[in-house]
N, C-alpha and C. Protein backbone atom coordinates (compact mmCIF):
# COMPACT_ATOMS: atom_id res chain seq x y z
N THR A 1 94.77 206.46 235.51
CA THR A 1 95.52 207.24 236.50
C THR A 1 95.32 208.72 236.22
N GLU A 2 95.86 209.54 237.07
CA GLU A 2 95.77 210.98 236.87
C GLU A 2 96.59 211.46 235.68
N LYS A 3 97.50 210.62 235.20
CA LYS A 3 98.37 211.02 234.10
C LYS A 3 97.88 210.51 232.74
N MET A 4 96.69 209.93 232.70
CA MET A 4 96.19 209.38 231.45
C MET A 4 94.90 210.07 231.04
N LEU A 5 94.85 210.46 229.78
CA LEU A 5 93.64 211.06 229.21
C LEU A 5 92.84 209.95 228.56
N VAL A 6 91.65 209.67 229.06
CA VAL A 6 90.82 208.59 228.54
C VAL A 6 89.59 209.20 227.86
N MET A 7 89.36 208.77 226.63
CA MET A 7 88.20 209.25 225.88
C MET A 7 87.44 208.06 225.33
N GLU A 8 86.29 208.34 224.75
CA GLU A 8 85.53 207.26 224.14
C GLU A 8 86.27 206.74 222.91
N TYR A 9 85.95 205.52 222.51
CA TYR A 9 86.54 204.94 221.31
C TYR A 9 85.90 205.57 220.09
N ILE A 10 86.70 206.02 219.17
CA ILE A 10 86.22 206.64 217.93
C ILE A 10 86.58 205.73 216.77
N ASP A 11 85.59 205.33 216.02
CA ASP A 11 85.81 204.48 214.85
C ASP A 11 85.59 205.35 213.61
N GLY A 12 86.68 205.81 213.04
CA GLY A 12 86.58 206.68 211.88
C GLY A 12 87.74 206.48 210.94
N ILE A 13 87.77 207.32 209.93
CA ILE A 13 88.81 207.23 208.90
C ILE A 13 89.80 208.36 209.12
N PRO A 14 91.09 208.05 209.14
CA PRO A 14 92.08 209.14 209.21
C PRO A 14 91.95 210.04 207.97
N PRO A 15 92.09 211.34 208.13
CA PRO A 15 91.86 212.25 207.00
C PRO A 15 92.91 212.16 205.90
N ASP A 16 93.99 211.45 206.15
CA ASP A 16 94.99 211.28 205.09
C ASP A 16 94.78 209.98 204.30
N ARG A 17 93.67 209.28 204.55
CA ARG A 17 93.35 208.05 203.83
C ARG A 17 92.24 208.31 202.82
N LEU A 18 92.62 208.95 201.72
CA LEU A 18 91.65 209.28 200.67
C LEU A 18 91.00 208.02 200.09
N ASP A 19 91.76 206.95 199.99
CA ASP A 19 91.21 205.71 199.44
C ASP A 19 90.02 205.21 200.25
N LEU A 20 90.14 205.29 201.59
CA LEU A 20 89.04 204.86 202.45
C LEU A 20 87.85 205.82 202.38
N MET A 21 88.15 207.11 202.25
CA MET A 21 87.06 208.08 202.12
C MET A 21 86.25 207.82 200.86
N TYR A 22 86.96 207.61 199.74
CA TYR A 22 86.26 207.34 198.49
C TYR A 22 85.45 206.05 198.59
N ALA A 23 86.01 205.04 199.26
CA ALA A 23 85.30 203.76 199.41
C ALA A 23 84.02 203.91 200.21
N LYS A 24 84.00 204.88 201.14
CA LYS A 24 82.81 205.12 201.98
C LYS A 24 81.96 206.28 201.45
N ASN A 25 82.24 206.72 200.22
CA ASN A 25 81.50 207.83 199.59
C ASN A 25 81.55 209.12 200.41
N ILE A 26 82.72 209.39 200.94
CA ILE A 26 82.94 210.64 201.68
C ILE A 26 83.71 211.57 200.76
N ASP A 27 83.25 212.80 200.66
CA ASP A 27 83.83 213.79 199.77
C ASP A 27 84.97 214.54 200.47
N PRO A 28 86.22 214.37 200.02
CA PRO A 28 87.35 215.06 200.66
C PRO A 28 87.20 216.58 200.68
N LYS A 29 86.55 217.15 199.66
CA LYS A 29 86.37 218.61 199.64
C LYS A 29 85.47 219.06 200.78
N VAL A 30 84.43 218.28 201.05
CA VAL A 30 83.53 218.61 202.16
C VAL A 30 84.26 218.45 203.49
N ILE A 31 85.08 217.42 203.58
CA ILE A 31 85.87 217.21 204.80
C ILE A 31 86.85 218.37 205.01
N ALA A 32 87.49 218.82 203.95
CA ALA A 32 88.42 219.96 204.04
C ALA A 32 87.69 221.19 204.57
N PHE A 33 86.53 221.47 204.00
CA PHE A 33 85.75 222.63 204.43
C PHE A 33 85.30 222.46 205.88
N ASN A 34 84.73 221.30 206.20
CA ASN A 34 84.20 221.08 207.55
C ASN A 34 85.31 221.17 208.61
N GLY A 35 86.48 220.60 208.30
CA GLY A 35 87.58 220.64 209.25
C GLY A 35 88.09 222.05 209.49
N ALA A 36 88.28 222.79 208.40
CA ALA A 36 88.75 224.17 208.53
C ALA A 36 87.71 225.04 209.23
N ASP A 37 86.45 224.87 208.85
CA ASP A 37 85.37 225.65 209.46
C ASP A 37 85.25 225.35 210.95
N LEU A 38 85.40 224.08 211.30
CA LEU A 38 85.32 223.69 212.71
C LEU A 38 86.42 224.35 213.53
N LEU A 39 87.66 224.31 213.03
CA LEU A 39 88.75 224.93 213.77
C LEU A 39 88.57 226.45 213.85
N LEU A 40 88.14 227.07 212.76
CA LEU A 40 87.94 228.52 212.78
C LEU A 40 86.80 228.91 213.72
N THR A 41 85.78 228.08 213.82
CA THR A 41 84.70 228.34 214.78
C THR A 41 85.24 228.29 216.20
N MET A 42 86.08 227.28 216.48
CA MET A 42 86.71 227.20 217.80
C MET A 42 87.49 228.47 218.11
N ILE A 43 88.31 228.88 217.14
CA ILE A 43 89.21 230.01 217.36
C ILE A 43 88.44 231.33 217.44
N LEU A 44 87.64 231.61 216.43
CA LEU A 44 87.08 232.95 216.27
C LEU A 44 85.71 233.15 216.90
N LYS A 45 85.06 232.09 217.29
CA LYS A 45 83.78 232.24 217.98
C LYS A 45 83.93 231.97 219.46
N HIS A 46 84.67 230.91 219.79
CA HIS A 46 84.76 230.49 221.18
C HIS A 46 86.06 230.91 221.86
N GLY A 47 87.12 231.19 221.08
CA GLY A 47 88.40 231.58 221.67
C GLY A 47 89.08 230.44 222.41
N PHE A 48 88.69 229.22 222.12
CA PHE A 48 89.26 228.02 222.75
C PHE A 48 89.38 226.98 221.65
N PHE A 49 90.59 226.47 221.40
CA PHE A 49 90.76 225.64 220.21
C PHE A 49 91.73 224.49 220.43
N HIS A 50 91.55 223.46 219.60
CA HIS A 50 92.45 222.32 219.56
C HIS A 50 93.75 222.83 218.94
N ALA A 51 94.85 222.69 219.66
CA ALA A 51 96.11 223.30 219.22
C ALA A 51 97.03 222.34 218.47
N ASP A 52 96.57 221.12 218.22
CA ASP A 52 97.40 220.14 217.53
C ASP A 52 96.55 219.34 216.54
N PRO A 53 95.98 220.02 215.53
CA PRO A 53 95.02 219.36 214.63
C PRO A 53 95.66 218.62 213.46
N HIS A 54 96.67 217.78 213.74
CA HIS A 54 97.28 217.01 212.65
C HIS A 54 96.43 215.78 212.36
N ALA A 55 96.75 215.09 211.27
CA ALA A 55 95.92 213.97 210.79
C ALA A 55 95.76 212.86 211.83
N GLY A 56 96.71 212.68 212.72
CA GLY A 56 96.59 211.65 213.75
C GLY A 56 95.60 211.99 214.84
N ASN A 57 95.20 213.26 214.92
CA ASN A 57 94.25 213.69 215.94
C ASN A 57 92.87 214.01 215.37
N ILE A 58 92.63 213.58 214.16
CA ILE A 58 91.34 213.84 213.50
C ILE A 58 90.84 212.55 212.87
N PHE A 59 89.55 212.32 213.01
CA PHE A 59 88.90 211.22 212.32
C PHE A 59 87.72 211.75 211.53
N VAL A 60 87.47 211.10 210.41
CA VAL A 60 86.31 211.42 209.59
C VAL A 60 85.26 210.36 209.88
N LEU A 61 84.07 210.81 210.26
CA LEU A 61 82.96 209.93 210.58
C LEU A 61 81.93 209.97 209.44
N PRO A 62 80.97 209.06 209.45
CA PRO A 62 79.94 209.09 208.40
C PRO A 62 79.25 210.46 208.33
N ASN A 63 78.70 210.76 207.18
CA ASN A 63 78.01 212.03 206.91
C ASN A 63 78.94 213.24 206.95
N ASN A 64 80.22 213.02 206.62
CA ASN A 64 81.21 214.11 206.54
C ASN A 64 81.42 214.83 207.87
N VAL A 65 81.31 214.11 208.95
CA VAL A 65 81.50 214.68 210.29
C VAL A 65 82.97 214.57 210.65
N ILE A 66 83.49 215.62 211.27
CA ILE A 66 84.88 215.67 211.73
C ILE A 66 84.89 215.43 213.23
N CYS A 67 85.82 214.59 213.68
CA CYS A 67 85.96 214.31 215.10
C CYS A 67 87.41 214.54 215.51
N PHE A 68 87.62 215.49 216.42
CA PHE A 68 88.95 215.71 216.97
C PHE A 68 89.13 214.80 218.18
N ILE A 69 90.35 214.30 218.34
CA ILE A 69 90.71 213.55 219.54
C ILE A 69 91.98 214.16 220.13
N ASP A 70 92.35 213.72 221.31
CA ASP A 70 93.59 214.12 221.98
C ASP A 70 93.62 215.62 222.23
N PHE A 71 92.97 216.03 223.29
CA PHE A 71 92.92 217.44 223.64
C PHE A 71 94.01 217.80 224.66
N GLY A 72 95.17 217.17 224.51
CA GLY A 72 96.29 217.46 225.40
C GLY A 72 96.87 218.84 225.17
N MET A 73 96.71 219.37 223.94
CA MET A 73 97.18 220.73 223.63
C MET A 73 95.99 221.54 223.15
N VAL A 74 95.66 222.58 223.91
CA VAL A 74 94.59 223.49 223.52
C VAL A 74 95.10 224.92 223.68
N GLY A 75 94.43 225.84 223.04
CA GLY A 75 94.79 227.24 223.14
C GLY A 75 93.60 228.08 223.55
N ASN A 76 93.86 229.18 224.22
CA ASN A 76 92.83 230.14 224.63
C ASN A 76 93.16 231.50 224.05
N LEU A 77 92.13 232.22 223.65
CA LEU A 77 92.32 233.58 223.14
C LEU A 77 91.46 234.55 223.92
N LYS A 78 92.02 235.71 224.20
CA LYS A 78 91.23 236.79 224.80
C LYS A 78 90.39 237.43 223.71
N GLN A 79 89.40 238.20 224.12
CA GLN A 79 88.51 238.85 223.15
C GLN A 79 89.30 239.77 222.21
N ARG A 80 90.30 240.47 222.72
CA ARG A 80 91.07 241.37 221.84
C ARG A 80 91.88 240.58 220.82
N HIS A 81 92.25 239.34 221.15
CA HIS A 81 92.97 238.50 220.19
C HIS A 81 92.03 238.04 219.08
N ILE A 82 90.79 237.74 219.45
CA ILE A 82 89.79 237.37 218.45
C ILE A 82 89.51 238.56 217.54
N GLN A 83 89.40 239.75 218.13
CA GLN A 83 89.20 240.96 217.33
C GLN A 83 90.38 241.20 216.40
N PHE A 84 91.59 240.95 216.89
CA PHE A 84 92.77 241.08 216.04
C PHE A 84 92.64 240.20 214.81
N MET A 85 92.23 238.95 215.02
CA MET A 85 92.10 238.01 213.90
C MET A 85 91.13 238.55 212.85
N GLY A 86 90.00 239.11 213.30
CA GLY A 86 89.03 239.68 212.37
C GLY A 86 89.60 240.86 211.61
N GLU A 87 90.24 241.78 212.32
CA GLU A 87 90.80 242.97 211.69
C GLU A 87 91.96 242.61 210.76
N PHE A 88 92.78 241.67 211.18
CA PHE A 88 93.90 241.23 210.35
C PHE A 88 93.38 240.63 209.05
N THR A 89 92.34 239.81 209.16
CA THR A 89 91.75 239.19 207.98
C THR A 89 91.19 240.24 207.03
N ILE A 90 90.49 241.23 207.57
CA ILE A 90 89.95 242.31 206.74
C ILE A 90 91.08 243.07 206.05
N GLY A 91 92.14 243.38 206.80
CA GLY A 91 93.30 244.06 206.21
C GLY A 91 93.93 243.25 205.09
N LEU A 92 93.99 241.93 205.29
CA LEU A 92 94.56 241.06 204.26
C LEU A 92 93.66 241.01 203.02
N MET A 93 92.35 240.90 203.23
CA MET A 93 91.41 240.86 202.10
C MET A 93 91.48 242.15 201.27
N ARG A 94 91.63 243.26 201.97
CA ARG A 94 91.69 244.57 201.29
C ARG A 94 93.09 244.92 200.83
N LYS A 95 94.08 244.10 201.25
CA LYS A 95 95.49 244.39 200.99
C LYS A 95 95.85 245.79 201.48
N ASP A 96 95.45 246.06 202.72
CA ASP A 96 95.59 247.37 203.34
C ASP A 96 96.63 247.32 204.45
N PRO A 97 97.84 247.85 204.21
CA PRO A 97 98.91 247.78 205.22
C PRO A 97 98.58 248.55 206.50
N ASN A 98 97.78 249.62 206.40
CA ASN A 98 97.41 250.39 207.58
C ASN A 98 96.54 249.55 208.52
N THR A 99 95.55 248.87 207.97
CA THR A 99 94.68 248.02 208.80
C THR A 99 95.48 246.87 209.41
N LEU A 100 96.39 246.28 208.63
CA LEU A 100 97.23 245.21 209.16
C LEU A 100 98.10 245.72 210.31
N ALA A 101 98.72 246.87 210.13
CA ALA A 101 99.59 247.44 211.18
C ALA A 101 98.79 247.74 212.44
N LYS A 102 97.60 248.34 212.29
CA LYS A 102 96.77 248.63 213.46
C LYS A 102 96.34 247.36 214.17
N SER A 103 96.02 246.33 213.40
CA SER A 103 95.61 245.07 214.04
C SER A 103 96.77 244.46 214.82
N LEU A 104 97.98 244.57 214.29
CA LEU A 104 99.15 244.03 214.99
C LEU A 104 99.43 244.80 216.29
N LEU A 105 99.17 246.09 216.27
CA LEU A 105 99.32 246.87 217.51
C LEU A 105 98.28 246.44 218.53
N LYS A 106 97.06 246.15 218.05
CA LYS A 106 96.01 245.66 218.95
C LYS A 106 96.45 244.34 219.58
N LEU A 107 97.02 243.46 218.77
CA LEU A 107 97.51 242.19 219.28
C LEU A 107 98.56 242.42 220.37
N SER A 108 99.41 243.41 220.17
CA SER A 108 100.49 243.71 221.11
C SER A 108 100.01 244.47 222.33
N GLY A 109 98.76 244.94 222.29
CA GLY A 109 98.22 245.69 223.42
C GLY A 109 98.70 247.12 223.47
N ILE A 110 99.09 247.67 222.31
CA ILE A 110 99.63 249.04 222.25
C ILE A 110 98.64 249.95 221.55
N LYS A 111 98.39 251.12 222.16
CA LYS A 111 97.47 252.08 221.54
C LYS A 111 98.20 253.13 220.72
N TYR A 112 99.40 253.49 221.16
CA TYR A 112 100.18 254.48 220.42
C TYR A 112 101.56 253.90 220.15
N PHE A 113 102.00 254.07 218.91
CA PHE A 113 103.30 253.53 218.52
C PHE A 113 103.99 254.58 217.66
N ASN A 114 105.15 255.04 218.11
CA ASN A 114 105.80 256.15 217.41
C ASN A 114 106.51 255.73 216.12
N GLN A 115 106.49 254.45 215.78
CA GLN A 115 107.08 253.98 214.53
C GLN A 115 106.00 253.41 213.60
N MET A 116 104.82 254.00 213.68
CA MET A 116 103.68 253.50 212.90
C MET A 116 103.96 253.53 211.40
N GLU A 117 104.58 254.58 210.92
CA GLU A 117 104.87 254.69 209.49
C GLU A 117 105.79 253.55 209.03
N GLU A 118 106.80 253.26 209.86
CA GLU A 118 107.72 252.17 209.53
C GLU A 118 107.01 250.81 209.58
N LEU A 119 106.13 250.63 210.55
CA LEU A 119 105.38 249.38 210.66
C LEU A 119 104.48 249.17 209.44
N GLU A 120 103.81 250.24 209.01
CA GLU A 120 102.98 250.17 207.80
C GLU A 120 103.83 249.81 206.58
N PHE A 121 105.00 250.41 206.49
CA PHE A 121 105.90 250.13 205.37
C PHE A 121 106.30 248.65 205.37
N GLU A 122 106.60 248.11 206.55
CA GLU A 122 106.95 246.69 206.66
C GLU A 122 105.79 245.81 206.21
N MET A 123 104.57 246.20 206.58
CA MET A 123 103.40 245.41 206.19
C MET A 123 103.14 245.54 204.68
N GLU A 124 103.46 246.68 204.12
CA GLU A 124 103.36 246.85 202.67
C GLU A 124 104.32 245.90 201.96
N LYS A 125 105.52 245.74 202.52
CA LYS A 125 106.49 244.81 201.92
C LYS A 125 105.99 243.37 202.00
N VAL A 126 105.36 243.01 203.11
CA VAL A 126 104.79 241.67 203.23
C VAL A 126 103.73 241.47 202.15
N LEU A 127 102.84 242.44 202.00
CA LEU A 127 101.77 242.34 201.00
C LEU A 127 102.32 242.27 199.58
N GLN A 128 103.38 243.01 199.31
CA GLN A 128 103.96 243.02 197.96
C GLN A 128 104.47 241.65 197.54
N ARG A 129 104.89 240.84 198.51
CA ARG A 129 105.36 239.50 198.18
C ARG A 129 104.23 238.62 197.65
N TYR A 130 102.99 239.02 197.93
CA TYR A 130 101.82 238.24 197.51
C TYR A 130 100.92 239.02 196.56
N ALA A 131 101.44 240.08 196.00
CA ALA A 131 100.62 240.98 195.16
C ALA A 131 100.04 240.27 193.94
N TYR A 132 100.70 239.24 193.46
CA TYR A 132 100.24 238.53 192.26
C TYR A 132 99.06 237.60 192.55
N LEU A 133 98.75 237.39 193.84
CA LEU A 133 97.66 236.47 194.20
C LEU A 133 96.41 237.24 194.61
N PRO A 134 95.23 236.73 194.26
CA PRO A 134 94.02 237.30 194.87
C PRO A 134 94.03 236.96 196.36
N SER A 135 93.42 237.79 197.18
CA SER A 135 93.50 237.61 198.63
C SER A 135 93.01 236.24 199.08
N GLU A 136 92.04 235.66 198.37
CA GLU A 136 91.51 234.35 198.76
C GLU A 136 92.54 233.23 198.58
N LYS A 137 93.53 233.44 197.74
CA LYS A 137 94.53 232.40 197.45
C LYS A 137 95.78 232.52 198.32
N MET A 138 95.85 233.55 199.13
CA MET A 138 97.03 233.75 199.97
C MET A 138 97.09 232.71 201.07
N ASN A 139 98.30 232.32 201.45
CA ASN A 139 98.51 231.39 202.56
C ASN A 139 98.41 232.20 203.85
N PHE A 140 97.24 232.11 204.48
CA PHE A 140 96.95 232.94 205.64
C PHE A 140 97.95 232.73 206.77
N ALA A 141 98.20 231.48 207.11
CA ALA A 141 99.10 231.20 208.23
C ALA A 141 100.52 231.72 207.96
N GLN A 142 100.98 231.59 206.72
CA GLN A 142 102.32 232.06 206.38
C GLN A 142 102.40 233.59 206.48
N ILE A 143 101.38 234.28 205.98
CA ILE A 143 101.40 235.74 206.04
C ILE A 143 101.31 236.21 207.49
N MET A 144 100.50 235.52 208.29
CA MET A 144 100.42 235.90 209.70
C MET A 144 101.76 235.68 210.38
N GLN A 145 102.46 234.59 210.05
CA GLN A 145 103.78 234.34 210.64
C GLN A 145 104.76 235.44 210.24
N GLU A 146 104.74 235.83 208.97
CA GLU A 146 105.62 236.91 208.53
C GLU A 146 105.28 238.22 209.25
N SER A 147 104.01 238.45 209.50
CA SER A 147 103.58 239.66 210.20
C SER A 147 104.02 239.64 211.66
N ILE A 148 103.92 238.48 212.29
CA ILE A 148 104.39 238.34 213.67
C ILE A 148 105.90 238.56 213.73
N ASN A 149 106.62 238.11 212.71
CA ASN A 149 108.07 238.36 212.66
C ASN A 149 108.36 239.85 212.62
N VAL A 150 107.52 240.62 211.92
CA VAL A 150 107.68 242.07 211.88
C VAL A 150 107.45 242.65 213.28
N VAL A 151 106.43 242.17 213.96
CA VAL A 151 106.13 242.64 215.32
C VAL A 151 107.32 242.39 216.25
N VAL A 152 107.89 241.20 216.14
CA VAL A 152 109.05 240.85 216.96
C VAL A 152 110.24 241.74 216.63
N LYS A 153 110.40 242.06 215.35
CA LYS A 153 111.49 242.95 214.91
C LYS A 153 111.42 244.31 215.61
N TYR A 154 110.20 244.79 215.86
CA TYR A 154 110.02 246.08 216.54
C TYR A 154 109.93 245.93 218.05
N HIS A 155 110.26 244.75 218.55
CA HIS A 155 110.28 244.47 220.00
C HIS A 155 108.93 244.70 220.65
N LEU A 156 107.87 244.41 219.91
CA LEU A 156 106.52 244.49 220.46
C LEU A 156 106.15 243.13 221.04
N HIS A 157 105.26 243.14 221.98
CA HIS A 157 104.86 241.91 222.67
C HIS A 157 103.91 241.09 221.79
N VAL A 158 104.18 239.81 221.72
CA VAL A 158 103.29 238.87 221.05
C VAL A 158 102.85 237.87 222.12
N PRO A 159 101.54 237.73 222.35
CA PRO A 159 101.09 236.76 223.35
C PRO A 159 101.60 235.36 223.01
N SER A 160 102.08 234.65 224.02
CA SER A 160 102.69 233.34 223.79
C SER A 160 101.73 232.35 223.14
N ASN A 161 100.44 232.47 223.43
CA ASN A 161 99.48 231.53 222.84
C ASN A 161 99.31 231.73 221.34
N PHE A 162 99.84 232.83 220.81
CA PHE A 162 99.70 233.07 219.37
C PHE A 162 100.61 232.16 218.55
N PHE A 163 101.68 231.71 219.13
CA PHE A 163 102.54 230.77 218.41
C PHE A 163 101.84 229.42 218.29
N THR A 164 101.07 229.06 219.33
CA THR A 164 100.25 227.85 219.27
C THR A 164 99.17 228.00 218.21
N LEU A 165 98.56 229.19 218.16
CA LEU A 165 97.52 229.46 217.16
C LEU A 165 98.09 229.37 215.75
N LEU A 166 99.25 229.95 215.53
CA LEU A 166 99.87 229.90 214.20
C LEU A 166 100.13 228.46 213.77
N LYS A 167 100.61 227.65 214.70
CA LYS A 167 100.87 226.24 214.40
C LYS A 167 99.56 225.54 214.03
N ALA A 168 98.50 225.78 214.79
CA ALA A 168 97.21 225.14 214.51
C ALA A 168 96.67 225.58 213.14
N LEU A 169 96.77 226.88 212.85
CA LEU A 169 96.29 227.38 211.56
C LEU A 169 97.09 226.80 210.40
N ALA A 170 98.40 226.76 210.55
CA ALA A 170 99.24 226.20 209.48
C ALA A 170 98.95 224.73 209.26
N THR A 171 98.75 224.00 210.34
CA THR A 171 98.47 222.56 210.24
C THR A 171 97.14 222.32 209.55
N ILE A 172 96.10 223.03 209.96
CA ILE A 172 94.77 222.79 209.38
C ILE A 172 94.72 223.29 207.94
N GLU A 173 95.44 224.37 207.63
CA GLU A 173 95.47 224.86 206.25
C GLU A 173 96.15 223.84 205.34
N LYS A 174 97.24 223.27 205.81
CA LYS A 174 97.96 222.25 205.04
C LYS A 174 97.07 221.01 204.84
N PHE A 175 96.42 220.60 205.91
CA PHE A 175 95.52 219.44 205.85
C PHE A 175 94.37 219.69 204.88
N ALA A 176 93.75 220.86 204.96
CA ALA A 176 92.61 221.17 204.10
C ALA A 176 93.03 221.25 202.63
N VAL A 177 94.16 221.87 202.35
CA VAL A 177 94.61 222.02 200.96
C VAL A 177 95.01 220.66 200.37
N ARG A 178 95.50 219.76 201.21
CA ARG A 178 95.83 218.42 200.72
C ARG A 178 94.55 217.69 200.27
N LEU A 179 93.45 217.89 201.01
CA LEU A 179 92.19 217.25 200.65
C LEU A 179 91.49 217.96 199.50
N ASP A 180 91.65 219.28 199.46
CA ASP A 180 91.01 220.07 198.42
C ASP A 180 91.97 221.17 197.98
N PRO A 181 92.70 220.97 196.88
CA PRO A 181 93.68 221.97 196.43
C PRO A 181 93.07 223.34 196.15
N GLN A 182 91.76 223.41 195.97
CA GLN A 182 91.10 224.70 195.74
C GLN A 182 90.67 225.38 197.04
N MET A 183 90.93 224.74 198.16
CA MET A 183 90.51 225.28 199.46
C MET A 183 91.19 226.61 199.73
N GLU A 184 90.41 227.58 200.19
CA GLU A 184 90.93 228.92 200.46
C GLU A 184 90.60 229.30 201.89
N LEU A 185 91.55 229.10 202.80
CA LEU A 185 91.32 229.42 204.20
C LEU A 185 91.05 230.91 204.37
N SER A 186 91.74 231.75 203.62
CA SER A 186 91.52 233.19 203.72
C SER A 186 90.07 233.54 203.39
N GLY A 187 89.53 232.91 202.35
CA GLY A 187 88.14 233.16 201.98
C GLY A 187 87.18 232.70 203.06
N LEU A 188 87.47 231.57 203.68
CA LEU A 188 86.63 231.05 204.76
C LEU A 188 86.70 231.95 205.98
N LEU A 189 87.86 232.54 206.24
CA LEU A 189 88.02 233.45 207.36
C LEU A 189 87.14 234.70 207.22
N ARG A 190 86.86 235.06 205.98
CA ARG A 190 86.11 236.29 205.73
C ARG A 190 84.77 236.30 206.45
N LYS A 191 84.09 235.15 206.49
CA LYS A 191 82.76 235.11 207.12
C LYS A 191 82.83 235.41 208.61
N TYR A 192 83.99 235.12 209.23
CA TYR A 192 84.15 235.41 210.65
C TYR A 192 84.61 236.85 210.88
N ALA A 193 85.28 237.40 209.92
CA ALA A 193 85.87 238.73 210.08
C ALA A 193 84.85 239.85 209.95
N ILE A 194 83.81 239.60 209.20
CA ILE A 194 82.84 240.67 208.91
C ILE A 194 81.80 240.76 209.99
């Protein structure tokens, strides 16, 4: 019917079944990398992404291939939103509150902001909470959420699709780290940001 999404049958392993992956000689670390890289390619290259990448919507196929199913929730990004992601990532890698603040203004669509000094100070406080970690070990989705909270505090506009993006990033980061505790989403983001 018009209300049913029909796709091909996918015969794969759910990504939360490590026992089955090991039985089929599938490396969870490769799956973690491939899954995160696939979602980041969707987001930062194409600006169109699967917005609900939980374990029930992902299958692992032979040769470490990732298969997404259920495209009932997707997100779209404008070019300036993709640029924001790159600039935000660079600011995070450099631990630079000025770059982070400018990227947040770009996300909000604002060119001049008379509280720029205060916004930079707020971003410095966010960074200080993670000062003990190298940038590659930071929880990217959590820091972005904290940064969006700062934007909301200053009554700046946040595109509604960014909340979908945050959810997708947090979900895939959690999924990847469960498969590979050494997985660093921030480090993987670097290749797209530069």
